[in-house]
Coordinates of C-alpha atoms in Angstrom, one line a residue:
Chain E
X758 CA 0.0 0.0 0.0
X759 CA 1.2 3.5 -1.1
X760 CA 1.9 6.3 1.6
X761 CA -0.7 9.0 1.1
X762 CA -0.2 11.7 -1.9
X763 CA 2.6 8.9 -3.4
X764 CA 0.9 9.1 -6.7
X765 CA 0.1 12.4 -7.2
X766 CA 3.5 13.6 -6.0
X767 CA 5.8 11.3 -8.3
X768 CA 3.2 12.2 -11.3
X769 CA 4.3 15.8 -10.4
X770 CA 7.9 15.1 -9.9
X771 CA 7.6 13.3 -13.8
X772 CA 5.5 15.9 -14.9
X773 CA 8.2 18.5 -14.1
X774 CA 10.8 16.9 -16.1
X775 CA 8.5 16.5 -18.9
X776 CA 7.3 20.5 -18.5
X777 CA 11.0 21.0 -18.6
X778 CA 12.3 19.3 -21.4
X779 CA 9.1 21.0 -23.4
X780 CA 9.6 24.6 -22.4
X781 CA 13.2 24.3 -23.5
X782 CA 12.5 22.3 -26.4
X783 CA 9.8 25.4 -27.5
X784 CA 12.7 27.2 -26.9
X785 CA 15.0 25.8 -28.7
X786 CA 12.4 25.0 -31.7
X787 CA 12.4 28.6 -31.9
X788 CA 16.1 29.2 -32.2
X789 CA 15.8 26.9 -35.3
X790 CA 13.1 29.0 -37.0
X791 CA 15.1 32.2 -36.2
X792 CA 18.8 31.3 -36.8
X793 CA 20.7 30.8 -40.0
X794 CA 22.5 27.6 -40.7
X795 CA 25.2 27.9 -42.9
X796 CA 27.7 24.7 -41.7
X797 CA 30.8 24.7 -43.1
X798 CA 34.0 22.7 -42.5
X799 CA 36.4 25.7 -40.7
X800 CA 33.0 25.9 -38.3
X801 CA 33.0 22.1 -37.0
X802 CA 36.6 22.6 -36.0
X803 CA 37.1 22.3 -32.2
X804 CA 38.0 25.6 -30.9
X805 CA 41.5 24.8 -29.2
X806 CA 43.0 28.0 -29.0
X807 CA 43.5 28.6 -33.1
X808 CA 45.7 25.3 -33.6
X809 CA 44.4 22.6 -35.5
X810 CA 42.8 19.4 -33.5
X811 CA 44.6 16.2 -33.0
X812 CA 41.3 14.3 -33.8
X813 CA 40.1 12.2 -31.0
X814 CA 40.3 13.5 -27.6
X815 CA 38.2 10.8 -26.2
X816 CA 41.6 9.2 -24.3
X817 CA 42.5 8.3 -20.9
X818 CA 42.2 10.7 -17.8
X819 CA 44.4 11.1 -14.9
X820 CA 43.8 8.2 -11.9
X821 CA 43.6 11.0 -9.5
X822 CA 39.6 11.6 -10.7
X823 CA 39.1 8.0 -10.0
X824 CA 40.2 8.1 -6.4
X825 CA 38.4 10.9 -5.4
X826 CA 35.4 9.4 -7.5
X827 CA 35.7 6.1 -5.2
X828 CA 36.1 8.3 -2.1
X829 CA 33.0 9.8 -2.9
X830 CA 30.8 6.7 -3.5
X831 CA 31.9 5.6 0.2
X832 CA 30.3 9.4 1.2
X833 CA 27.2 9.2 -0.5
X834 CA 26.3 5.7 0.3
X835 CA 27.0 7.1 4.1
X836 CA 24.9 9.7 3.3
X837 CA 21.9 7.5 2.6
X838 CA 22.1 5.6 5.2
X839 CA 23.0 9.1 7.6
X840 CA 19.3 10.6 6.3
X841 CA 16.9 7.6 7.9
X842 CA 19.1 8.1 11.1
X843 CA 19.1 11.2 11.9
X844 CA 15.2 11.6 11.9
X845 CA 14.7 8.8 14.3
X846 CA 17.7 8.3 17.0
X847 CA 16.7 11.3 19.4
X848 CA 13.1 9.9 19.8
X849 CA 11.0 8.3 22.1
X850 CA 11.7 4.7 22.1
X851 CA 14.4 4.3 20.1
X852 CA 17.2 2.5 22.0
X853 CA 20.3 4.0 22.9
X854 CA 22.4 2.2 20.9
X855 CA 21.2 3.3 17.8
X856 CA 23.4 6.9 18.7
X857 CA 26.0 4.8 19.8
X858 CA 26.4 2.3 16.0
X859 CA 26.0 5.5 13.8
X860 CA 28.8 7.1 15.7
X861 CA 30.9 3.5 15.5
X862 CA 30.1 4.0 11.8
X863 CA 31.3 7.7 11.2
X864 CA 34.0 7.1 13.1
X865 CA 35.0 3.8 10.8
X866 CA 34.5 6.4 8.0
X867 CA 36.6 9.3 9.8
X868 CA 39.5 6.7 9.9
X869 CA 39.2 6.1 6.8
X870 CA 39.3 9.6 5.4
X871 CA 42.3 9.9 8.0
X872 CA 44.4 6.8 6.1
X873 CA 43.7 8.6 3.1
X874 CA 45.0 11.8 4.5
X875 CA 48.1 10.0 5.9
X876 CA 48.4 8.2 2.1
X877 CA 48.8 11.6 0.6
X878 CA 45.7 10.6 -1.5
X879 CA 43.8 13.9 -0.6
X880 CA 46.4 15.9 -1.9
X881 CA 45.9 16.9 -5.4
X882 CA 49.4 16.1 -7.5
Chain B
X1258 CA 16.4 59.7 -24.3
X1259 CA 13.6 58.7 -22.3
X1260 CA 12.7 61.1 -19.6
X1261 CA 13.4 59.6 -15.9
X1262 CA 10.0 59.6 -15.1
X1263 CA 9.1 57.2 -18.2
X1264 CA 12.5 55.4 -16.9
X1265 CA 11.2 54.7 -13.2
X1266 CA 8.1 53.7 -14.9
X1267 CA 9.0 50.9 -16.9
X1268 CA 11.4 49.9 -13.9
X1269 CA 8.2 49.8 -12.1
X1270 CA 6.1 47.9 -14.9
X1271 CA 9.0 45.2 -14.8
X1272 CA 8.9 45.2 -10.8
X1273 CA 5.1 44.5 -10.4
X1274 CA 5.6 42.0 -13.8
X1275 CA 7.2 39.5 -11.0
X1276 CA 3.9 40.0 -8.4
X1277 CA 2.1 39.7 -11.6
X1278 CA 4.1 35.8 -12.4
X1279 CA 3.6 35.0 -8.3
X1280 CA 0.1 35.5 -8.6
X1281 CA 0.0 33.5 -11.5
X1282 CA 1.3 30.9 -9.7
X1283 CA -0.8 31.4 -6.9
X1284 CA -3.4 31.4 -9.0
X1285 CA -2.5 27.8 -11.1
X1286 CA -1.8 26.3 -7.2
X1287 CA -5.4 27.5 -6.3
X1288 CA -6.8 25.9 -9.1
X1289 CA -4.8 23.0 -8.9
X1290 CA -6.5 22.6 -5.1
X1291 CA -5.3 20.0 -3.2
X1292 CA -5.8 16.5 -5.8
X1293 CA -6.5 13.3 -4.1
X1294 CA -4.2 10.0 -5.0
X1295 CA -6.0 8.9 -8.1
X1296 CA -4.6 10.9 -10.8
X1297 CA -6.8 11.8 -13.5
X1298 CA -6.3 13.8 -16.6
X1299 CA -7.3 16.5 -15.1
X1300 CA -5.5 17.0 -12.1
X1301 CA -2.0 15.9 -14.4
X1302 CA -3.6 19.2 -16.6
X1303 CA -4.0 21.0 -13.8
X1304 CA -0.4 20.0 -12.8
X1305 CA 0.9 21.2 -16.2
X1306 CA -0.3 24.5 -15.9
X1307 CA 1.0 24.8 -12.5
X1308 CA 4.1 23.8 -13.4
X1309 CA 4.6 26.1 -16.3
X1310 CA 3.3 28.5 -14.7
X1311 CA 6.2 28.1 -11.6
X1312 CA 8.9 27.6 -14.5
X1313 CA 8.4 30.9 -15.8
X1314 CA 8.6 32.4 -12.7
X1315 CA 11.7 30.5 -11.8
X1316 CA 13.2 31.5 -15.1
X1317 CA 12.3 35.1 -14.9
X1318 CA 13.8 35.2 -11.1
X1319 CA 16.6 33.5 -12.3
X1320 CA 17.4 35.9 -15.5
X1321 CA 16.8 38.8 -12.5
X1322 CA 19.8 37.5 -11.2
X1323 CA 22.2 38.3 -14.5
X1324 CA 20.9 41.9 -14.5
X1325 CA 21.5 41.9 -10.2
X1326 CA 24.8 40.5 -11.1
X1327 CA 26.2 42.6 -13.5
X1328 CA 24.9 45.9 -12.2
X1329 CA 26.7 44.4 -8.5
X1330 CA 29.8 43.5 -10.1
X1331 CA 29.9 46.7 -12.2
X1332 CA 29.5 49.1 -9.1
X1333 CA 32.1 47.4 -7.4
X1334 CA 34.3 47.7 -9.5
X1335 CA 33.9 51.3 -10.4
X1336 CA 31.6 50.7 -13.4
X1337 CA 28.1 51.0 -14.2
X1338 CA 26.8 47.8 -15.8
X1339 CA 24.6 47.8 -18.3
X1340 CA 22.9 50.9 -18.7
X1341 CA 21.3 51.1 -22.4
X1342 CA 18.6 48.7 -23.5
X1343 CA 15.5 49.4 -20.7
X1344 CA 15.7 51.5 -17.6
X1345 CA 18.6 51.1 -16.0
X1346 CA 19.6 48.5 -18.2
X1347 CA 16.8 45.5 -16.7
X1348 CA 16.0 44.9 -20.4
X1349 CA 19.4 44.0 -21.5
X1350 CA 19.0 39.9 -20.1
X1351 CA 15.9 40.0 -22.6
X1352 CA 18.0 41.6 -25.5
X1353 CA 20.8 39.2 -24.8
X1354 CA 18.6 36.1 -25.0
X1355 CA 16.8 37.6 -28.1
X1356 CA 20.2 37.4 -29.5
X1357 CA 21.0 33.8 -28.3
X1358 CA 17.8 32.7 -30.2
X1359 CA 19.2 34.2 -34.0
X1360 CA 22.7 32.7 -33.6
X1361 CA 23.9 30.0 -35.6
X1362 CA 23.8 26.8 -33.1
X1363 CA 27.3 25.6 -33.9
X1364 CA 28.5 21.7 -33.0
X1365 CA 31.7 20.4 -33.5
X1366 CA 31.7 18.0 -36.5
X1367 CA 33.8 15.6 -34.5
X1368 CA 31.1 15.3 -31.4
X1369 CA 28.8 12.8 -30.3
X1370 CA 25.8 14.6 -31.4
X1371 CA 22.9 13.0 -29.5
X1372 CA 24.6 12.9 -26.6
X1373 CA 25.4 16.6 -27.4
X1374 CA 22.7 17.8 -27.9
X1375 CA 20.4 16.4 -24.9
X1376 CA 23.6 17.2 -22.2
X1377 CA 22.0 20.7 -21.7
X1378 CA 18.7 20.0 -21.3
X1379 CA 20.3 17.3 -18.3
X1380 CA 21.3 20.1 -16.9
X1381 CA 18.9 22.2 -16.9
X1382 CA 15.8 19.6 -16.2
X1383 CA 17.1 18.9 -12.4
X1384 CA 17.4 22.6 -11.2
X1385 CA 14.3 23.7 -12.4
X1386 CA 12.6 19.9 -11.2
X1387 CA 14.1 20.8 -7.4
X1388 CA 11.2 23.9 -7.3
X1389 CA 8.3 21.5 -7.5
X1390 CA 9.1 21.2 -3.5
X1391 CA 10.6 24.4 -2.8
X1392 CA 8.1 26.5 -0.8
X1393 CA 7.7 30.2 -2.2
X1394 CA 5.7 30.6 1.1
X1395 CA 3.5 28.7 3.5
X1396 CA 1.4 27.2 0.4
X1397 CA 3.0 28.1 -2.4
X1398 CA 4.5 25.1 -3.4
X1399 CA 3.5 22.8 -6.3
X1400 CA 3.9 19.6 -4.0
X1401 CA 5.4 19.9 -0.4
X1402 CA 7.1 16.1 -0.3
X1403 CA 7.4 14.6 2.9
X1404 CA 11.1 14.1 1.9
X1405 CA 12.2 17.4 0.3
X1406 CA 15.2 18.0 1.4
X1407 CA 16.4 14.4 0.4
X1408 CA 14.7 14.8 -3.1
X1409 CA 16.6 18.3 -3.5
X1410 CA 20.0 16.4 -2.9
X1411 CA 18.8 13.3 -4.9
X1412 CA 17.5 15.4 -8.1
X1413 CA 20.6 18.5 -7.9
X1414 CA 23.3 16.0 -8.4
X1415 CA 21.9 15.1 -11.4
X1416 CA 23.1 18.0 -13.6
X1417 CA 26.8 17.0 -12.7
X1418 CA 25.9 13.8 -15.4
X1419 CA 24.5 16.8 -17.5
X1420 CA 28.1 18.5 -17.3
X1421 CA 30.2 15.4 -17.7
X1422 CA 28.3 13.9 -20.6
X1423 CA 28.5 17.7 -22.3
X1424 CA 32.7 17.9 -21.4
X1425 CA 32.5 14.2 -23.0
X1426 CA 30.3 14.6 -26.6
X1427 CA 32.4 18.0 -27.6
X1428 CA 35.4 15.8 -28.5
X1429 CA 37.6 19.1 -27.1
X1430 CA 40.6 19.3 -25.1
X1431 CA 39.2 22.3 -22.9
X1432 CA 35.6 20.4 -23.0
X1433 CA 36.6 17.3 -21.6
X1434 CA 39.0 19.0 -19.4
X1435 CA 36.7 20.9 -17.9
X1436 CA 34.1 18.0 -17.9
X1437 CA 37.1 16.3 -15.8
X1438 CA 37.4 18.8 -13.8
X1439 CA 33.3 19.4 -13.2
X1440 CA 33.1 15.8 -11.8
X1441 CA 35.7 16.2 -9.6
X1442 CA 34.5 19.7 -8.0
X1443 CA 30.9 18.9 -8.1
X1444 CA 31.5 15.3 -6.8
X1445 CA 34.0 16.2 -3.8
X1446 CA 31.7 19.2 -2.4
X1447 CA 28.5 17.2 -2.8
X1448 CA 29.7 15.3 0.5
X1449 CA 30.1 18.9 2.7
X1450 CA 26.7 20.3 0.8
X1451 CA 24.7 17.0 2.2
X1452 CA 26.3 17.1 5.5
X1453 CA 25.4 21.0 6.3
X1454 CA 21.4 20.1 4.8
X1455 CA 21.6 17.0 6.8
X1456 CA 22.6 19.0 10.0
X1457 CA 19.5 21.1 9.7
X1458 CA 17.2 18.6 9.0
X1459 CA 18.3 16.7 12.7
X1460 CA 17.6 20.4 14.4
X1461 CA 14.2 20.9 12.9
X1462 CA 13.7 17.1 13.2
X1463 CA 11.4 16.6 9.4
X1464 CA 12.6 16.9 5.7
X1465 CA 9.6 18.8 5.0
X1466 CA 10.8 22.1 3.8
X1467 CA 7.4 23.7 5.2
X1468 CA 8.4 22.4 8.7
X1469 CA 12.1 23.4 8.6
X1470 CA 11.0 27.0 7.9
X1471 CA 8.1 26.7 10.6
X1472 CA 10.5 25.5 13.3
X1473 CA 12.3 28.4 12.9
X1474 CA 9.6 30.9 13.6
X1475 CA 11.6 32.1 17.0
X1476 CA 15.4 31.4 16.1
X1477 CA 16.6 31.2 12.2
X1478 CA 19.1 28.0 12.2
X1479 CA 22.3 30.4 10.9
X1480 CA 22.2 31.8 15.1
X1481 CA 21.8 27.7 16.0
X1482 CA 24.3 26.5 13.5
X1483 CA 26.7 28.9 12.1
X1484 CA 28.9 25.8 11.3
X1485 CA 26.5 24.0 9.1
X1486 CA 25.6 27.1 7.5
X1487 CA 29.3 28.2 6.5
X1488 CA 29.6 24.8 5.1
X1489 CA 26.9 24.4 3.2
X1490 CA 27.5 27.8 2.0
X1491 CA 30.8 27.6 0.5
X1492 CA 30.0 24.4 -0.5
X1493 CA 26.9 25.8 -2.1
X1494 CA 29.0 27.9 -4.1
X1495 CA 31.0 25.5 -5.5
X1496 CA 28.0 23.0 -6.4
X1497 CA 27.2 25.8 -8.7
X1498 CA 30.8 27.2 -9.5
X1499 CA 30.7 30.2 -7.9
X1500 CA 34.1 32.4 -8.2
X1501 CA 36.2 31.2 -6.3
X1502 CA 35.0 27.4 -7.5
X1503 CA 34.8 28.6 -11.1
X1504 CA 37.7 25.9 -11.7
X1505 CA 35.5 23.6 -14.1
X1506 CA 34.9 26.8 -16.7
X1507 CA 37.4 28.9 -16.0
X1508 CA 37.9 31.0 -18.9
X1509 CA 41.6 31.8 -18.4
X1510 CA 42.1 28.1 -18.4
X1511 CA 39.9 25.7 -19.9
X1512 CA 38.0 28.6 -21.7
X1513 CA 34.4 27.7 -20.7
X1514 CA 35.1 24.1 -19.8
X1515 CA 32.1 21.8 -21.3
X1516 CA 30.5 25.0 -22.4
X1517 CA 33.1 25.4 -25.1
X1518 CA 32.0 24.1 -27.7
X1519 CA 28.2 25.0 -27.3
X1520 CA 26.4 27.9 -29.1
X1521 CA 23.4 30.2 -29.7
X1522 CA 20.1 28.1 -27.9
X1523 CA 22.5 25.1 -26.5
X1524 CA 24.3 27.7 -24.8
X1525 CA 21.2 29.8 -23.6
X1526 CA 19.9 26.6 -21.5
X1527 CA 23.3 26.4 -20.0
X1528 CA 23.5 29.8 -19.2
X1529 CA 20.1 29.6 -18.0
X1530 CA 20.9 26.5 -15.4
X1531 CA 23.6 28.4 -14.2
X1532 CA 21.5 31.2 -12.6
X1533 CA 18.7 28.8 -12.1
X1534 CA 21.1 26.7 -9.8
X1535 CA 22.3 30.4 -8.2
X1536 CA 19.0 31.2 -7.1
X1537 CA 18.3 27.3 -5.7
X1538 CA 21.6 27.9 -3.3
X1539 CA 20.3 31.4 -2.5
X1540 CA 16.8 29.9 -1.7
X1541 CA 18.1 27.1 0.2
X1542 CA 20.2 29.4 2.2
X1543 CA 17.4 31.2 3.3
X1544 CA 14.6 28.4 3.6
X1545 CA 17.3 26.3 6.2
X1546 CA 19.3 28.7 7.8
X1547 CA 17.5 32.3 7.4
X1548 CA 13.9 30.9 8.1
X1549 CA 12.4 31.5 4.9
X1550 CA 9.1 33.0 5.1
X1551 CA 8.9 33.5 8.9
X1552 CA 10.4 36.6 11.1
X1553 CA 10.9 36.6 14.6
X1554 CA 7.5 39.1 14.7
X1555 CA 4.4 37.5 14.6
X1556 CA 2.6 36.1 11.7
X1557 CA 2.3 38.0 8.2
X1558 CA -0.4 38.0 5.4
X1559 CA 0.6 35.7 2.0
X1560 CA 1.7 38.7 0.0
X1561 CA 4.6 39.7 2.5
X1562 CA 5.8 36.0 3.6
X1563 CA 6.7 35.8 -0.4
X1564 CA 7.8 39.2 -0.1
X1565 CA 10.3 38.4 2.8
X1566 CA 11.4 35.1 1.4
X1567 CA 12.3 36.7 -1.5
X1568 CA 14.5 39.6 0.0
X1569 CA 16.4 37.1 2.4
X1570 CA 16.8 35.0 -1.2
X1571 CA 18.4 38.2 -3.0
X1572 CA 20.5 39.1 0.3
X1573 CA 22.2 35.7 -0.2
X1574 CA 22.4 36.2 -3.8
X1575 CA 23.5 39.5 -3.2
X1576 CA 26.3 38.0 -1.0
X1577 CA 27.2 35.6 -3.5
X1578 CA 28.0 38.1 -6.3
X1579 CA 30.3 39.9 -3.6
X1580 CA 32.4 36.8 -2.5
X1581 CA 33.0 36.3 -6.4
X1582 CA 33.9 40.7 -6.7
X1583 CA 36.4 40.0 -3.7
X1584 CA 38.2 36.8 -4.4
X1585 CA 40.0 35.3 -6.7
X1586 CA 40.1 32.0 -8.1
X1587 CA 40.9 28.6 -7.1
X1588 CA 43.7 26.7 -8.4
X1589 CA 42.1 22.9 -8.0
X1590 CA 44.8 21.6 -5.6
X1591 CA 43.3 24.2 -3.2
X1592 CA 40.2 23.2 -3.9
X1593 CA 40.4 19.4 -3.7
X1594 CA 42.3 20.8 -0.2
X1595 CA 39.4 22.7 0.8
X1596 CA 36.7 20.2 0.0
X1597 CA 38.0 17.7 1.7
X1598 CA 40.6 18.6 4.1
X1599 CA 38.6 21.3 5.1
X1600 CA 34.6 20.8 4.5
X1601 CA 34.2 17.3 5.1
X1602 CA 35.5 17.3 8.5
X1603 CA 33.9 20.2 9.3
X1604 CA 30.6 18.8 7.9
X1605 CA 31.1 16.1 9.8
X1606 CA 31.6 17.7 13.3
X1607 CA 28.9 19.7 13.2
X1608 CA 26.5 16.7 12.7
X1609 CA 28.3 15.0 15.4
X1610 CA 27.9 18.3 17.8
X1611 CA 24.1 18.3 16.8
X1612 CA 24.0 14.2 17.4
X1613 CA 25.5 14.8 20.7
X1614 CA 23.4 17.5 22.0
X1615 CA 20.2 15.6 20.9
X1616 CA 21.0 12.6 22.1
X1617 CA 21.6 13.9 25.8
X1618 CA 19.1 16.4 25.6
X1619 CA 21.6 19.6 26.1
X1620 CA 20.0 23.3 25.7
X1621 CA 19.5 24.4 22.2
X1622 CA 22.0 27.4 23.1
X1623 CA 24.7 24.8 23.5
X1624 CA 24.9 24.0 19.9
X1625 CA 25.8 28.0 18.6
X1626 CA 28.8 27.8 21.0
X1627 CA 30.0 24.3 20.2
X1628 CA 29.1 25.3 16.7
X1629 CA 31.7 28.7 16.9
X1630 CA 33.9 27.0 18.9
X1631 CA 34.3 24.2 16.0
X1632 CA 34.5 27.1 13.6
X1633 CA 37.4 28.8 15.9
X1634 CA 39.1 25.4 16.3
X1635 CA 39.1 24.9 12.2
X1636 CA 40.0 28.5 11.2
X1637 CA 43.2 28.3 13.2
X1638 CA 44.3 24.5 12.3
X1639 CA 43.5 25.7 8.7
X1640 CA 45.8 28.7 9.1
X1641 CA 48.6 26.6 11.0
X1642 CA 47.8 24.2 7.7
X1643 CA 48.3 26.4 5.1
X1644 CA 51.5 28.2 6.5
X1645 CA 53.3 25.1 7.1
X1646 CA 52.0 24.2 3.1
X1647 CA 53.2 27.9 2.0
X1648 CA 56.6 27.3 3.8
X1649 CA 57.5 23.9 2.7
X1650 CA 56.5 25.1 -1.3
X1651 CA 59.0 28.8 -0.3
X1652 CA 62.0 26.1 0.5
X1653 CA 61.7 24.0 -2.2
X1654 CA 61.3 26.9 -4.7
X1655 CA 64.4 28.4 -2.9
X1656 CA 66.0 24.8 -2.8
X1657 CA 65.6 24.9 -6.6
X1658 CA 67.1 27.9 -6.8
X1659 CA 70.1 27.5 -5.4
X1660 CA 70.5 23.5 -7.6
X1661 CA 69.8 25.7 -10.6
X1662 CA 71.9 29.3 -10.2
X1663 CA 75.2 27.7 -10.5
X1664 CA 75.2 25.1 -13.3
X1665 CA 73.6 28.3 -14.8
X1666 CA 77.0 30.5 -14.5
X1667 CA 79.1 27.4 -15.1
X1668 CA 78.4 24.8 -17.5
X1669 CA 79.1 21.3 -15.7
X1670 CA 81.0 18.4 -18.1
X1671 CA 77.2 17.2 -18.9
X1672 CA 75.8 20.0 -20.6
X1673 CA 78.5 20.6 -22.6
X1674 CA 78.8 17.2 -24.1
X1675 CA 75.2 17.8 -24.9

């Protein structure tokens, strides 16, 4: 069984993107009617700086994007599971350990963000 | 010429044209009613109009913001900002888009064109899609979720996608570089945004932006929590790069980052987005930490809760155009430093203080000192931080120096034989 207004909401929250996408798609239907389009080959030159374009610059990227890319994954799964918590542990009923593990658990994180710290991973090379 | 009467007239026209969009709105919300759970055609229709009628209010706030910020930056620095097309120069964002429309859309013939072409509208979709919760006032709100500060987190990160995939499909150094570089920014100062939001949300105890305001009817959170509000702040500005987080477009160096290669319409949405996402960090600041509709004096009519929401929203805004007049940019060691040498741990003591003083039931006043203490303790380990950094880089530049002088004066038996 749905919570109450579940429906409705997420038909909103749909119904926004959709409004979105529309309103700039009206406004970019209308760029097409007003603008010239005269493509030519100097035009579909990437601008890089006047100098002609090695031609592909889809090609490998520096590992220090993936650390901090796997860094943040650890955050943001924390952050889910921080959300549900902080809502609940403070109220009536809800035993005292549940402060207690969630601090166990940002501290296992803190240590961790301390190794990487001590690594030299958080300093940008 | 135009007289200044005529002048203060159209300035006045233009003024009343935003009442005249928040009634609108008002309006479309008051025909909309409040729709039961079994969606018909009607209430989605009644939802469209709703919604179109908030996006063009969003837009036009939004596009307020350009005119706010060039006229801001202008006087600051001893200029006048625009001045020509409209009185004092509030029709110039509506020229400039005009213009936008009639240009060529250039792509790159190289680029990944569908993937090109839909990266804007990625970006732009989630920060307009984050206003469908965010409460103008007491009722004016499309639909106030019962999670709405989670589904502002959940839907903003979207548009980093939006920047990455645009840095990706150019198939340009400064494009991808700056897509690179957008990921890394936006990804690293998500963690400090969603720890300040998440501190407010233990205080006022509900996600419900309605409630977060409403428990703030006696004390706005920024006197409770000047720490969460400094980080989320800063780390605010760089979700939406903000000078001094300006690293992922920077024009001096990656000239426009992901934006590079996008023209005329393409580059309107983008532009659009970006003071779209302004004024979502401005309204946030003031919903969570200024207390949004609500002052300290009593309760006020519907026409001067928006009223008030709106001022504390331009304060911030206001603030934000005079953090990027005063400093200067970045580079992105700093940054990376800041985020998360900085931010993070700062994030995460002030949800531990709040935690704390929760859980053993402390006075409410406890958390502001903890809160400045924490913000003492940081300032100075940061500054003890930073010199030690600034020394150790002065030796080895001196180091270097003195390696490098003499084989300068006299050739060793290497050099020559090269």
């Amino acid at each position: 069984m749905a919570p109450e207004g579940y429906v409705v909401n997420w038909t909103a929250v749909v119904l926004a993107s959709v409004v979105g996408i529309v309103a700039m798609g009206l406004m970019l239907a209308a760029s097409a009617l007003l603008s010239p389009r005269r493509p030519s080959k100097t035009k579909g030159i990437a601008y890089e700086s006047g100098i002609l374009p090695t031609p592909l610059n889809w090609t490998q990227f520096n590992v220090r994007y993936y650390i901090f890319a796997i860094l943040f994954l650890i955050f943001d799964v924390e952050a889910v599971f921080l959300f549900p918590w902080a809502l609940v542990f403070a109220d009536e009923g809800i035993p005292g350990y549940v402060f207690y593990a969630m601090m166990l658990f940002i501290a296992v994180l803190l240590l961790g963000v301390v190794y990487a710290w001590r690594k030299g991973v958080l300093r940008w090379r | 010429m135009r007289s200044k009467p005529v002048q203060l007239a159209i300035a006045g026209v233009l003024f009343v044209g935003v009442g005249v969009l928040v009634a609108v709105f008002t309006l479309a919300l008051a025909l909309l009613g409040e729709p039961d759970d079994n969606v018909t055609a009607l209430t989605a229709g009644k939802l469209v109009i709703a919604l179109f009628a908030l996006l063009t209010l969003i837009t036009t706030l939004g596009i307020s913001l350009v005119w706010l910020e060039r006229k801001q930056l202008g006087r600051m620095q001893g200029r006048v900002g625009p001045t020509r097309v409209g009185p004092f120069g509030l029709l110039q964002v509506v020229a400039d888009g005009i213009k936008l429309l009639m240009k060529e859309d250039v792509s790159p013939s190289s680029s990944s064109k569908a993937i090109f072409y839909v990266a804007p509208l990625l970006v732009f979709v989630p920060s307009f899609v984050v206003w469908l919760t965010i409460p103008l006032s007491e009722d004016l709100v499309v639909r106030s979720l019962d999670l709405g500060v989670f589904f502002f987190i959940a839907v903003s990160v979207l548009s980093i996608v939006g920047l990455i995939l645009a840095g990706w499909s150019s198939n340009s150094k400064y494009a991808i570089l700056g897509g690179f570089r957008s990921a890394a920014q936006l990804v690293s100062y998500e963690i400090p945004l969603i720890l300040g939001v998440l501190s407010v949300v233990m205080v006022a105890d509900s996600m419900r932006f309605t409630d977060v305001v409403n428990a703030q009817a006696t004390v706005p959170y920024i006197a409770l929590l000047p720490l969460a509000f400094v980080v989320f702040f800063i780390s605010g500005l760089a979700e939406v790069g903000r000078t001094p987080f300006d690293i992922y477009f920077a024009e001096s160096e990656v000239v426009g980052g992901p934006f590079v290669e996008y023209s005329g319409a393409h580059w309107a949405i983008f532009f659009l987005a970006e003071y779209v996402n302004t004024f979502v960090v401005a309204a946030l600041g003031a919903l969570l930490f200024l207390g949004g509709w609500v002052w300290p004096f009593g309760d006020l009519g519907q026409v001067p809760s928006v009223a008030i929401f709106l001022g504390k929203t331009y304060f911030l805004a206001v603030v934000i155009f005079w953090v990027r007049a005063t400093l200067p940019r970045l580079r992105i060691d700093q940054l990376m430093n800041v985020g998360w040498r900085l931010l993070i741990p700062l994030g995460f003591a002030s949800v531990i203080l709040i935690a704390v003083q929760r859980f053993y039931g402390w006075p409410t006043w406890t958390l502001t000192l903890m809160s400045l203490a924490a913000l003492v303790v940081a300032a100075w380990v940061q500054m003890r931080m930073q010199r030690k950094d600034a020394v150790a880089t002065a030796q080895r530049y001196a180091q270097r120096a003195v390696e490098v002088q003499p084989s300068r004066r006299r050739p060793g038996p290497e050099s020559q034989q090269a």
